[in-house]
């Protein structure tokens, strides 16, 4: 089963080119260590929320852009082996000494992919989401993920992925638990929708808002939509 290392990061907007260069260097090592895919996306349509949002998740400051990123591995064992190699490789240490962003505010965790739909491939636009879900309602969340993914693909999405928190560490400054205001008995879910373009995505959402497959009460969906964090992103690196 595919395993995902998911990240949300705040990067000074003026450092975009430096970040791309840094990410390309990191991607070469991550893929050398076993990652099947390395994706970085740049915030384009990231709304402010009333309870929480992706901006507050990483304590983004004025002049910063929020990024939504992930590494894909064949399974958790491959991810764990890759992380062990990263920690021991002096090249990673050297890159960490000169980062074009504040790494202390980056949130990251390991997630098990529980549902995937669509043919995949490169994409032109992305919807990313992080949401708290009731741990004992995982089956309901999976059922909702499957029905909504069917709707997304029908309306033009090329790939839909939903993943369930497995290795969600505590951070010194922030983390997924604080970002989602996680409560006892809840887990963190991480997912995304790949679209051919922003135009296709925008047209699809007009129809999806009236699609019953995306409706339902919190109990029926297995998650608290009021604490859902989401946004639209443009691809920065697809490797």
PDB file of N, CA and C in Angstrom, residues 111-210:
ATOM      1  N   UNK A 111       1.543   9.075   6.381  1.00  0.00           N
ATOM      2  CA  UNK A 111       0.145   8.724   6.177  1.00  0.00           C
ATOM      3  C   UNK A 111       0.010   7.465   5.326  1.00  0.00           C
ATOM      4  N   UNK A 112      -0.921   6.606   5.721  1.00  0.00           N
ATOM      5  CA  UNK A 112      -1.288   5.434   4.918  1.00  0.00           C
ATOM      6  C   UNK A 112      -2.345   5.839   3.900  1.00  0.00           C
ATOM      7  N   UNK A 113      -2.112   5.552   2.631  1.00  0.00           N
ATOM      8  CA  UNK A 113      -3.129   5.817   1.623  1.00  0.00           C
ATOM      9  C   UNK A 113      -4.254   4.799   1.790  1.00  0.00           C
ATOM     10  N   UNK A 114      -5.482   5.298   1.964  1.00  0.00           N
ATOM     11  CA  UNK A 114      -6.619   4.397   2.162  1.00  0.00           C
ATOM     12  C   UNK A 114      -7.541   4.370   0.944  1.00  0.00           C
ATOM     13  N   UNK A 115      -7.414   5.371   0.064  1.00  0.00           N
ATOM     14  CA  UNK A 115      -8.234   5.372  -1.144  1.00  0.00           C
ATOM     15  C   UNK A 115      -7.529   6.170  -2.236  1.00  0.00           C
ATOM     16  N   UNK A 116      -7.585   5.652  -3.464  1.00  0.00           N
ATOM     17  CA  UNK A 116      -6.984   6.335  -4.606  1.00  0.00           C
ATOM     18  C   UNK A 116      -7.847   6.073  -5.830  1.00  0.00           C
ATOM     19  N   UNK A 117      -8.094   7.127  -6.605  1.00  0.00           N
ATOM     20  CA  UNK A 117      -8.932   6.997  -7.793  1.00  0.00           C
ATOM     21  C   UNK A 117      -8.364   7.858  -8.912  1.00  0.00           C
ATOM     22  N   UNK A 118      -8.654   7.485 -10.151  1.00  0.00           N
ATOM     23  CA  UNK A 118      -8.212   8.263 -11.302  1.00  0.00           C
ATOM     24  C   UNK A 118      -6.960   7.706 -11.933  1.00  0.00           C
ATOM     25  N   UNK A 119      -6.715   8.073 -13.201  1.00  0.00           N
ATOM     26  CA  UNK A 119      -5.571   7.525 -13.934  1.00  0.00           C
ATOM     27  C   UNK A 119      -4.221   8.095 -13.538  1.00  0.00           C
ATOM     28  N   UNK A 120      -4.189   9.278 -12.924  1.00  0.00           N
ATOM     29  CA  UNK A 120      -2.924   9.868 -12.505  1.00  0.00           C
ATOM     30  C   UNK A 120      -2.172  10.543 -13.637  1.00  0.00           C
ATOM     31  N   UNK A 121      -0.863  10.713 -13.442  1.00  0.00           N
ATOM     32  CA  UNK A 121      -0.041  11.438 -14.408  1.00  0.00           C
ATOM     33  C   UNK A 121       0.266  12.835 -13.903  1.00  0.00           C
ATOM     34  N   UNK A 122       0.870  13.662 -14.748  1.00  0.00           N
ATOM     35  CA  UNK A 122       1.140  15.040 -14.363  1.00  0.00           C
ATOM     36  C   UNK A 122      -0.175  15.811 -14.238  1.00  0.00           C
ATOM     37  N   UNK A 123      -0.128  16.926 -13.541  1.00  0.00           N
ATOM     38  CA  UNK A 123      -1.342  17.713 -13.353  1.00  0.00           C
ATOM     39  C   UNK A 123      -1.022  19.199 -13.451  1.00  0.00           C
ATOM     40  N   UNK A 124      -2.079  20.006 -13.650  1.00  0.00           N
ATOM     41  CA  UNK A 124      -1.901  21.445 -13.789  1.00  0.00           C
ATOM     42  C   UNK A 124      -2.392  22.246 -12.610  1.00  0.00           C
ATOM     43  N   UNK A 125      -3.142  21.612 -11.712  1.00  0.00           N
ATOM     44  CA  UNK A 125      -3.647  22.304 -10.529  1.00  0.00           C
ATOM     45  C   UNK A 125      -4.000  21.265  -9.474  1.00  0.00           C
ATOM     46  N   UNK A 126      -4.007  21.705  -8.203  1.00  0.00           N
ATOM     47  CA  UNK A 126      -4.199  20.771  -7.095  1.00  0.00           C
ATOM     48  C   UNK A 126      -5.078  21.384  -6.021  1.00  0.00           C
ATOM     49  N   UNK A 127      -5.979  20.580  -5.479  1.00  0.00           N
ATOM     50  CA  UNK A 127      -6.664  20.913  -4.231  1.00  0.00           C
ATOM     51  C   UNK A 127      -6.053  20.039  -3.143  1.00  0.00           C
ATOM     52  N   UNK A 128      -5.540  20.667  -2.086  1.00  0.00           N
ATOM     53  CA  UNK A 128      -4.966  19.924  -0.968  1.00  0.00           C
ATOM     54  C   UNK A 128      -5.823  20.094   0.267  1.00  0.00           C
ATOM     55  N   UNK A 129      -5.908  19.062   1.083  1.00  0.00           N
ATOM     56  CA  UNK A 129      -6.763  19.118   2.269  1.00  0.00           C
ATOM     57  C   UNK A 129      -6.140  18.370   3.442  1.00  0.00           C
ATOM     58  N   UNK A 130      -6.326  18.929   4.629  1.00  0.00           N
ATOM     59  CA  UNK A 130      -5.961  18.279   5.888  1.00  0.00           C
ATOM     60  C   UNK A 130      -7.168  18.425   6.806  1.00  0.00           C
ATOM     61  N   UNK A 131      -7.600  17.340   7.452  1.00  0.00           N
ATOM     62  CA  UNK A 131      -8.814  17.399   8.260  1.00  0.00           C
ATOM     63  C   UNK A 131      -8.738  16.411   9.420  1.00  0.00           C
ATOM     64  N   UNK A 132      -9.288  16.774  10.583  1.00  0.00           N
ATOM     65  CA  UNK A 132      -9.377  15.805  11.674  1.00  0.00           C
ATOM     66  C   UNK A 132     -10.544  14.860  11.438  1.00  0.00           C
ATOM     67  N   UNK A 133     -10.353  13.594  11.738  1.00  0.00           N
ATOM     68  CA  UNK A 133     -11.395  12.589  11.544  1.00  0.00           C
ATOM     69  C   UNK A 133     -11.478  11.711  12.789  1.00  0.00           C
ATOM     70  N   UNK A 134     -12.687  11.295  13.121  1.00  0.00           N
ATOM     71  CA  UNK A 134     -12.882  10.430  14.290  1.00  0.00           C
ATOM     72  C   UNK A 134     -12.225   9.077  14.041  1.00  0.00           C
ATOM     73  N   UNK A 135     -11.345   8.665  14.922  1.00  0.00           N
ATOM     74  CA  UNK A 135     -10.609   7.413  14.732  1.00  0.00           C
ATOM     75  C   UNK A 135     -11.548   6.213  14.620  1.00  0.00           C
ATOM     76  N   UNK A 136     -12.597   6.195  15.430  1.00  0.00           N
ATOM     77  CA  UNK A 136     -13.517   5.053  15.383  1.00  0.00           C
ATOM     78  C   UNK A 136     -14.518   5.160  14.236  1.00  0.00           C
ATOM     79  N   UNK A 137     -14.415   6.245  13.434  1.00  0.00           N
ATOM     80  CA  UNK A 137     -15.289   6.403  12.266  1.00  0.00           C
ATOM     81  C   UNK A 137     -14.486   6.316  10.974  1.00  0.00           C
ATOM     82  N   UNK A 138     -13.370   5.610  11.028  1.00  0.00           N
ATOM     83  CA  UNK A 138     -12.523   5.487   9.842  1.00  0.00           C
ATOM     84  C   UNK A 138     -13.275   4.861   8.673  1.00  0.00           C
ATOM     85  N   UNK A 139     -14.129   3.892   8.957  1.00  0.00           N
ATOM     86  CA  UNK A 139     -14.891   3.239   7.889  1.00  0.00           C
ATOM     87  C   UNK A 139     -15.822   4.233   7.200  1.00  0.00           C
ATOM     88  N   UNK A 140     -16.429   5.127   7.997  1.00  0.00           N
ATOM     89  CA  UNK A 140     -17.314   6.141   7.423  1.00  0.00           C
ATOM     90  C   UNK A 140     -16.515   7.127   6.579  1.00  0.00           C
ATOM     91  N   UNK A 141     -15.334   7.493   7.070  1.00  0.00           N
ATOM     92  CA  UNK A 141     -14.489   8.410   6.314  1.00  0.00           C
ATOM     93  C   UNK A 141     -14.048   7.782   4.998  1.00  0.00           C
ATOM     94  N   UNK A 142     -13.718   6.499   5.031  1.00  0.00           N
ATOM     95  CA  UNK A 142     -13.319   5.791   3.819  1.00  0.00           C
ATOM     96  C   UNK A 142     -14.472   5.732   2.820  1.00  0.00           C
ATOM     97  N   UNK A 143     -15.662   5.449   3.308  1.00  0.00           N
ATOM     98  CA  UNK A 143     -16.825   5.391   2.422  1.00  0.00           C
ATOM     99  C   UNK A 143     -17.079   6.749   1.776  1.00  0.00           C
ATOM    100  N   UNK A 144     -16.956   7.827   2.575  1.00  0.00           N
ATOM    101  CA  UNK A 144     -17.128   9.169   2.029  1.00  0.00           C
ATOM    102  C   UNK A 144     -16.023   9.490   1.022  1.00  0.00           C
ATOM    103  N   UNK A 145     -14.793   9.070   1.324  1.00  0.00           N
ATOM    104  CA  UNK A 145     -13.675   9.305   0.415  1.00  0.00           C
ATOM    105  C   UNK A 145     -13.923   8.644  -0.937  1.00  0.00           C
ATOM    106  N   UNK A 146     -14.447   7.437  -0.898  1.00  0.00           N
ATOM    107  CA  UNK A 146     -14.709   6.708  -2.144  1.00  0.00           C
ATOM    108  C   UNK A 146     -15.812   7.360  -2.962  1.00  0.00           C
ATOM    109  N   UNK A 147     -16.883   7.763  -2.305  1.00  0.00           N
ATOM    110  CA  UNK A 147     -17.994   8.369  -3.045  1.00  0.00           C
ATOM    111  C   UNK A 147     -17.606   9.734  -3.601  1.00  0.00           C
ATOM    112  N   UNK A 148     -16.889  10.529  -2.801  1.00  0.00           N
ATOM    113  CA  UNK A 148     -16.492  11.852  -3.286  1.00  0.00           C
ATOM    114  C   UNK A 148     -15.440  11.734  -4.390  1.00  0.00           C
ATOM    115  N   UNK A 149     -14.528  10.780  -4.281  1.00  0.00           N
ATOM    116  CA  UNK A 149     -13.524  10.579  -5.326  1.00  0.00           C
ATOM    117  C   UNK A 149     -14.186  10.229  -6.649  1.00  0.00           C
ATOM    118  N   UNK A 150     -15.218   9.416  -6.581  1.00  0.00           N
ATOM    119  CA  UNK A 150     -15.969   9.064  -7.789  1.00  0.00           C
ATOM    120  C   UNK A 150     -16.527  10.320  -8.453  1.00  0.00           C
ATOM    121  N   UNK A 151     -17.047  11.237  -7.630  1.00  0.00           N
ATOM    122  CA  UNK A 151     -17.600  12.489  -8.159  1.00  0.00           C
ATOM    123  C   UNK A 151     -16.498  13.375  -8.750  1.00  0.00           C
ATOM    124  N   UNK A 152     -15.365  13.478  -8.050  1.00  0.00           N
ATOM    125  CA  UNK A 152     -14.265  14.304  -8.554  1.00  0.00           C
ATOM    126  C   UNK A 152     -13.780  13.823  -9.918  1.00  0.00           C
ATOM    127  N   UNK A 153     -13.573  12.531 -10.044  1.00  0.00           N
ATOM    128  CA  UNK A 153     -13.091  11.968 -11.309  1.00  0.00           C
ATOM    129  C   UNK A 153     -14.122  12.182 -12.414  1.00  0.00           C
ATOM    130  N   UNK A 154     -15.384  11.984 -12.076  1.00  0.00           N
ATOM    131  CA  UNK A 154     -16.458  12.181 -13.059  1.00  0.00           C
ATOM    132  C   UNK A 154     -16.467  13.613 -13.587  1.00  0.00           C
ATOM    133  N   UNK A 155     -16.091  14.560 -12.728  1.00  0.00           N
ATOM    134  CA  UNK A 155     -16.110  15.971 -13.115  1.00  0.00           C
ATOM    135  C   UNK A 155     -14.753  16.477 -13.594  1.00  0.00           C
ATOM    136  N   UNK A 156     -13.807  15.574 -13.844  1.00  0.00           N
ATOM    137  CA  UNK A 156     -12.570  15.993 -14.504  1.00  0.00           C
ATOM    138  C   UNK A 156     -11.270  15.813 -13.756  1.00  0.00           C
ATOM    139  N   UNK A 157     -11.305  15.415 -12.491  1.00  0.00           N
ATOM    140  CA  UNK A 157     -10.063  15.190 -11.746  1.00  0.00           C
ATOM    141  C   UNK A 157      -9.304  14.002 -12.340  1.00  0.00           C
ATOM    142  N   UNK A 158      -7.992  14.090 -12.352  1.00  0.00           N
ATOM    143  CA  UNK A 158      -7.182  12.993 -12.895  1.00  0.00           C
ATOM    144  C   UNK A 158      -6.685  12.041 -11.816  1.00  0.00           C
ATOM    145  N   UNK A 159      -6.679  12.488 -10.570  1.00  0.00           N
ATOM    146  CA  UNK A 159      -6.266  11.600  -9.476  1.00  0.00           C
ATOM    147  C   UNK A 159      -6.773  12.167  -8.164  1.00  0.00           C
ATOM    148  N   UNK A 160      -7.271  11.288  -7.318  1.00  0.00           N
ATOM    149  CA  UNK A 160      -7.739  11.670  -5.985  1.00  0.00           C
ATOM    150  C   UNK A 160      -7.116  10.711  -4.986  1.00  0.00           C
ATOM    151  N   UNK A 161      -6.500  11.244  -3.940  1.00  0.00           N
ATOM    152  CA  UNK A 161      -5.828  10.420  -2.933  1.00  0.00           C
ATOM    153  C   UNK A 161      -6.279  10.841  -1.542  1.00  0.00           C
ATOM    154  N   UNK A 162      -6.646   9.875  -0.722  1.00  0.00           N
ATOM    155  CA  UNK A 162      -6.970  10.109   0.683  1.00  0.00           C
ATOM    156  C   UNK A 162      -6.072   9.225   1.536  1.00  0.00           C
ATOM    157  N   UNK A 163      -5.482   9.822   2.571  1.00  0.00           N
ATOM    158  CA  UNK A 163      -4.537   9.093   3.408  1.00  0.00           C
ATOM    159  C   UNK A 163      -4.843   9.352   4.886  1.00  0.00           C
ATOM    160  N   UNK A 164      -4.523   8.366   5.699  1.00  0.00           N
ATOM    161  CA  UNK A 164      -4.874   8.373   7.130  1.00  0.00           C
ATOM    162  C   UNK A 164      -3.604   8.470   7.965  1.00  0.00           C
ATOM    163  N   UNK A 165      -3.613   9.364   8.947  1.00  0.00           N
ATOM    164  CA  UNK A 165      -2.437   9.585   9.787  1.00  0.00           C
ATOM    165  C   UNK A 165      -1.942   8.325  10.464  1.00  0.00           C
ATOM    166  N   UNK A 166      -0.656   8.069  10.321  1.00  0.00           N
ATOM    167  CA  UNK A 166      -0.040   6.875  10.914  1.00  0.00           C
ATOM    168  C   UNK A 166       1.093   7.253  11.856  1.00  0.00           C
ATOM    169  N   UNK A 167       1.947   8.154  11.417  1.00  0.00           N
ATOM    170  CA  UNK A 167       3.118   8.575  12.193  1.00  0.00           C
ATOM    171  C   UNK A 167       3.088  10.098  12.236  1.00  0.00           C
ATOM    172  N   UNK A 168       2.376  10.633  13.227  1.00  0.00           N
ATOM    173  CA  UNK A 168       2.133  12.076  13.314  1.00  0.00           C
ATOM    174  C   UNK A 168       2.869  12.621  14.537  1.00  0.00           C
ATOM    175  N   UNK A 169       4.079  13.142  14.348  1.00  0.00           N
ATOM    176  CA  UNK A 169       4.898  13.551  15.491  1.00  0.00           C
ATOM    177  C   UNK A 169       4.479  14.903  16.071  1.00  0.00           C
ATOM    178  N   UNK A 170       4.860  15.114  17.321  1.00  0.00           N
ATOM    179  CA  UNK A 170       4.697  16.416  17.958  1.00  0.00           C
ATOM    180  C   UNK A 170       5.838  17.322  17.491  1.00  0.00           C
ATOM    181  N   UNK A 171       5.531  18.563  17.196  1.00  0.00           N
ATOM    182  CA  UNK A 171       6.552  19.520  16.797  1.00  0.00           C
ATOM    183  C   UNK A 171       6.856  20.499  17.914  1.00  0.00           C
ATOM    184  N   UNK A 172       7.982  21.178  17.816  1.00  0.00           N
ATOM    185  CA  UNK A 172       8.353  22.149  18.844  1.00  0.00           C
ATOM    186  C   UNK A 172       7.555  23.443  18.697  1.00  0.00           C
ATOM    187  N   UNK A 173       7.286  23.835  17.454  1.00  0.00           N
ATOM    188  CA  UNK A 173       6.589  25.096  17.195  1.00  0.00           C
ATOM    189  C   UNK A 173       5.138  24.851  16.794  1.00  0.00           C
ATOM    190  N   UNK A 174       4.941  23.959  15.841  1.00  0.00           N
ATOM    191  CA  UNK A 174       3.599  23.582  15.406  1.00  0.00           C
ATOM    192  C   UNK A 174       3.649  22.171  14.827  1.00  0.00           C
ATOM    193  N   UNK A 175       2.483  21.605  14.581  1.00  0.00           N
ATOM    194  CA  UNK A 175       2.392  20.251  14.030  1.00  0.00           C
ATOM    195  C   UNK A 175       0.965  20.022  13.561  1.00  0.00           C
ATOM    196  N   UNK A 176       0.705  18.863  12.962  1.00  0.00           N
ATOM    197  CA  UNK A 176      -0.632  18.585  12.450  1.00  0.00           C
ATOM    198  C   UNK A 176      -1.681  18.548  13.563  1.00  0.00           C
ATOM    199  N   UNK A 177      -1.300  18.080  14.722  1.00  0.00           N
ATOM    200  CA  UNK A 177      -2.265  17.972  15.813  1.00  0.00           C
ATOM    201  C   UNK A 177      -2.752  19.349  16.242  1.00  0.00           C
ATOM    202  N   UNK A 178      -1.804  20.274  16.419  1.00  0.00           N
ATOM    203  CA  UNK A 178      -2.206  21.623  16.803  1.00  0.00           C
ATOM    204  C   UNK A 178      -2.911  22.337  15.655  1.00  0.00           C
ATOM    205  N   UNK A 179      -2.451  22.085  14.449  1.00  0.00           N
ATOM    206  CA  UNK A 179      -3.032  22.765  13.291  1.00  0.00           C
ATOM    207  C   UNK A 179      -4.501  22.418  13.099  1.00  0.00           C
ATOM    208  N   UNK A 180      -4.867  21.157  13.372  1.00  0.00           N
ATOM    209  CA  UNK A 180      -6.258  20.710  13.202  1.00  0.00           C
ATOM    210  C   UNK A 180      -7.072  20.806  14.483  1.00  0.00           C
ATOM    211  N   UNK A 181      -6.450  21.303  15.561  1.00  0.00           N
ATOM    212  CA  UNK A 181      -7.099  21.345  16.869  1.00  0.00           C
ATOM    213  C   UNK A 181      -7.584  19.946  17.234  1.00  0.00           C
ATOM    214  N   UNK A 182      -6.703  18.987  17.069  1.00  0.00           N
ATOM    215  CA  UNK A 182      -7.049  17.579  17.239  1.00  0.00           C
ATOM    216  C   UNK A 182      -7.543  17.287  18.659  1.00  0.00           C
ATOM    217  N   UNK A 183      -8.607  16.509  18.743  1.00  0.00           N
ATOM    218  CA  UNK A 183      -9.191  16.130  20.019  1.00  0.00           C
ATOM    219  C   UNK A 183      -8.911  14.658  20.309  1.00  0.00           C
ATOM    220  N   UNK A 184      -9.133  14.277  21.557  1.00  0.00           N
ATOM    221  CA  UNK A 184      -8.960  12.873  21.924  1.00  0.00           C
ATOM    222  C   UNK A 184      -9.901  12.016  21.083  1.00  0.00           C
ATOM    223  N   UNK A 185      -9.386  10.903  20.577  1.00  0.00           N
ATOM    224  CA  UNK A 185     -10.208  10.024  19.760  1.00  0.00           C
ATOM    225  C   UNK A 185     -10.268  10.421  18.302  1.00  0.00           C
ATOM    226  N   UNK A 186      -9.378  11.325  17.885  1.00  0.00           N
ATOM    227  CA  UNK A 186      -9.344  11.747  16.489  1.00  0.00           C
ATOM    228  C   UNK A 186      -7.993  11.438  15.853  1.00  0.00           C
ATOM    229  N   UNK A 187      -7.991  11.315  14.533  1.00  0.00           N
ATOM    230  CA  UNK A 187      -6.778  11.134  13.738  1.00  0.00           C
ATOM    231  C   UNK A 187      -6.732  12.234  12.682  1.00  0.00           C
ATOM    232  N   UNK A 188      -5.555  12.413  12.078  1.00  0.00           N
ATOM    233  CA  UNK A 188      -5.391  13.416  11.031  1.00  0.00           C
ATOM    234  C   UNK A 188      -5.461  12.740   9.661  1.00  0.00           C
ATOM    235  N   UNK A 189      -6.261  13.294   8.768  1.00  0.00           N
ATOM    236  CA  UNK A 189      -6.327  12.800   7.390  1.00  0.00           C
ATOM    237  C   UNK A 189      -5.713  13.838   6.455  1.00  0.00           C
ATOM    238  N   UNK A 190      -5.061  13.355   5.411  1.00  0.00           N
ATOM    239  CA  UNK A 190      -4.320  14.194   4.461  1.00  0.00           C
ATOM    240  C   UNK A 190      -4.680  13.712   3.065  1.00  0.00           C
ATOM    241  N   UNK A 191      -5.026  14.612   2.174  1.00  0.00           N
ATOM    242  CA  UNK A 191      -5.392  14.166   0.838  1.00  0.00           C
ATOM    243  C   UNK A 191      -5.285  15.269  -0.192  1.00  0.00           C
ATOM    244  N   UNK A 192      -5.492  14.895  -1.452  1.00  0.00           N
ATOM    245  CA  UNK A 192      -5.419  15.883  -2.514  1.00  0.00           C
ATOM    246  C   UNK A 192      -6.190  15.421  -3.746  1.00  0.00           C
ATOM    247  N   UNK A 193      -6.498  16.410  -4.607  1.00  0.00           N
ATOM    248  CA  UNK A 193      -7.195  16.175  -5.871  1.00  0.00           C
ATOM    249  C   UNK A 193      -6.363  16.811  -6.976  1.00  0.00           C
ATOM    250  N   UNK A 194      -5.965  16.029  -7.960  1.00  0.00           N
ATOM    251  CA  UNK A 194      -5.180  16.534  -9.085  1.00  0.00           C
ATOM    252  C   UNK A 194      -6.114  16.846 -10.248  1.00  0.00           C
ATOM    253  N   UNK A 195      -5.935  18.027 -10.840  1.00  0.00           N
ATOM    254  CA  UNK A 195      -6.759  18.492 -11.954  1.00  0.00           C
ATOM    255  C   UNK A 195      -5.884  18.817 -13.159  1.00  0.00           C
ATOM    256  N   UNK A 196      -6.421  18.715 -14.377  1.00  0.00           N
ATOM    257  CA  UNK A 196      -5.637  19.094 -15.563  1.00  0.00           C
ATOM    258  C   UNK A 196      -5.260  20.572 -15.566  1.00  0.00           C
ATOM    259  N   UNK A 197      -6.156  21.422 -15.016  1.00  0.00           N
ATOM    260  CA  UNK A 197      -5.911  22.864 -15.007  1.00  0.00           C
ATOM    261  C   UNK A 197      -6.803  23.510 -13.950  1.00  0.00           C
ATOM    262  N   UNK A 198      -6.514  24.775 -13.644  1.00  0.00           N
ATOM    263  CA  UNK A 198      -7.355  25.504 -12.702  1.00  0.00           C
ATOM    264  C   UNK A 198      -8.745  25.722 -13.290  1.00  0.00           C
ATOM    265  N   UNK A 199      -8.825  25.957 -14.599  1.00  0.00           N
ATOM    266  CA  UNK A 199     -10.117  26.183 -15.239  1.00  0.00           C
ATOM    267  C   UNK A 199     -11.024  24.964 -15.094  1.00  0.00           C
ATOM    268  N   UNK A 200     -10.455  23.775 -15.287  1.00  0.00           N
ATOM    269  CA  UNK A 200     -11.236  22.544 -15.120  1.00  0.00           C
ATOM    270  C   UNK A 200     -11.671  22.402 -13.668  1.00  0.00           C
ATOM    271  N   UNK A 201     -10.776  22.706 -12.770  1.00  0.00           N
ATOM    272  CA  UNK A 201     -11.098  22.606 -11.335  1.00  0.00           C
ATOM    273  C   UNK A 201     -12.210  23.575 -10.958  1.00  0.00           C
ATOM    274  N   UNK A 202     -12.114  24.823 -11.400  1.00  0.00           N
ATOM    275  CA  UNK A 202     -13.129  25.809 -11.034  1.00  0.00           C
ATOM    276  C   UNK A 202     -14.500  25.435 -11.593  1.00  0.00           C
ATOM    277  N   UNK A 203     -14.522  24.973 -12.842  1.00  0.00           N
ATOM    278  CA  UNK A 203     -15.791  24.564 -13.453  1.00  0.00           C
ATOM    279  C   UNK A 203     -16.374  23.351 -12.732  1.00  0.00           C
ATOM    280  N   UNK A 204     -15.506  22.434 -12.326  1.00  0.00           N
ATOM    281  CA  UNK A 204     -15.964  21.231 -11.632  1.00  0.00           C
ATOM    282  C   UNK A 204     -16.591  21.570 -10.284  1.00  0.00           C
ATOM    283  N   UNK A 205     -15.964  22.477  -9.546  1.00  0.00           N
ATOM    284  CA  UNK A 205     -16.474  22.784  -8.211  1.00  0.00           C
ATOM    285  C   UNK A 205     -17.860  23.411  -8.261  1.00  0.00           C
ATOM    286  N   UNK A 206     -18.181  24.138  -9.315  1.00  0.00           N
ATOM    287  CA  UNK A 206     -19.529  24.693  -9.446  1.00  0.00           C
ATOM    288  C   UNK A 206     -20.568  23.572  -9.459  1.00  0.00           C
ATOM    289  N   UNK A 207     -20.231  22.464 -10.102  1.00  0.00           N
ATOM    290  CA  UNK A 207     -21.143  21.321 -10.166  1.00  0.00           C
ATOM    291  C   UNK A 207     -21.057  20.466  -8.898  1.00  0.00           C
ATOM    292  N   UNK A 208     -19.846  20.344  -8.365  1.00  0.00           N
ATOM    293  CA  UNK A 208     -19.650  19.484  -7.197  1.00  0.00           C
ATOM    294  C   UNK A 208     -20.370  20.008  -5.960  1.00  0.00           C
ATOM    295  N   UNK A 209     -20.534  21.321  -5.858  1.00  0.00           N
ATOM    296  CA  UNK A 209     -21.213  21.882  -4.690  1.00  0.00           C
ATOM    297  C   UNK A 209     -22.662  21.411  -4.595  1.00  0.00           C
ATOM    298  N   UNK A 210     -23.209  20.968  -5.720  1.00  0.00           N
ATOM    299  CA  UNK A 210     -24.588  20.467  -5.723  1.00  0.00           C
ATOM    300  C   UNK A 210     -24.657  18.949  -5.829  1.00  0.00           C
TER     301      UNK A 210
END
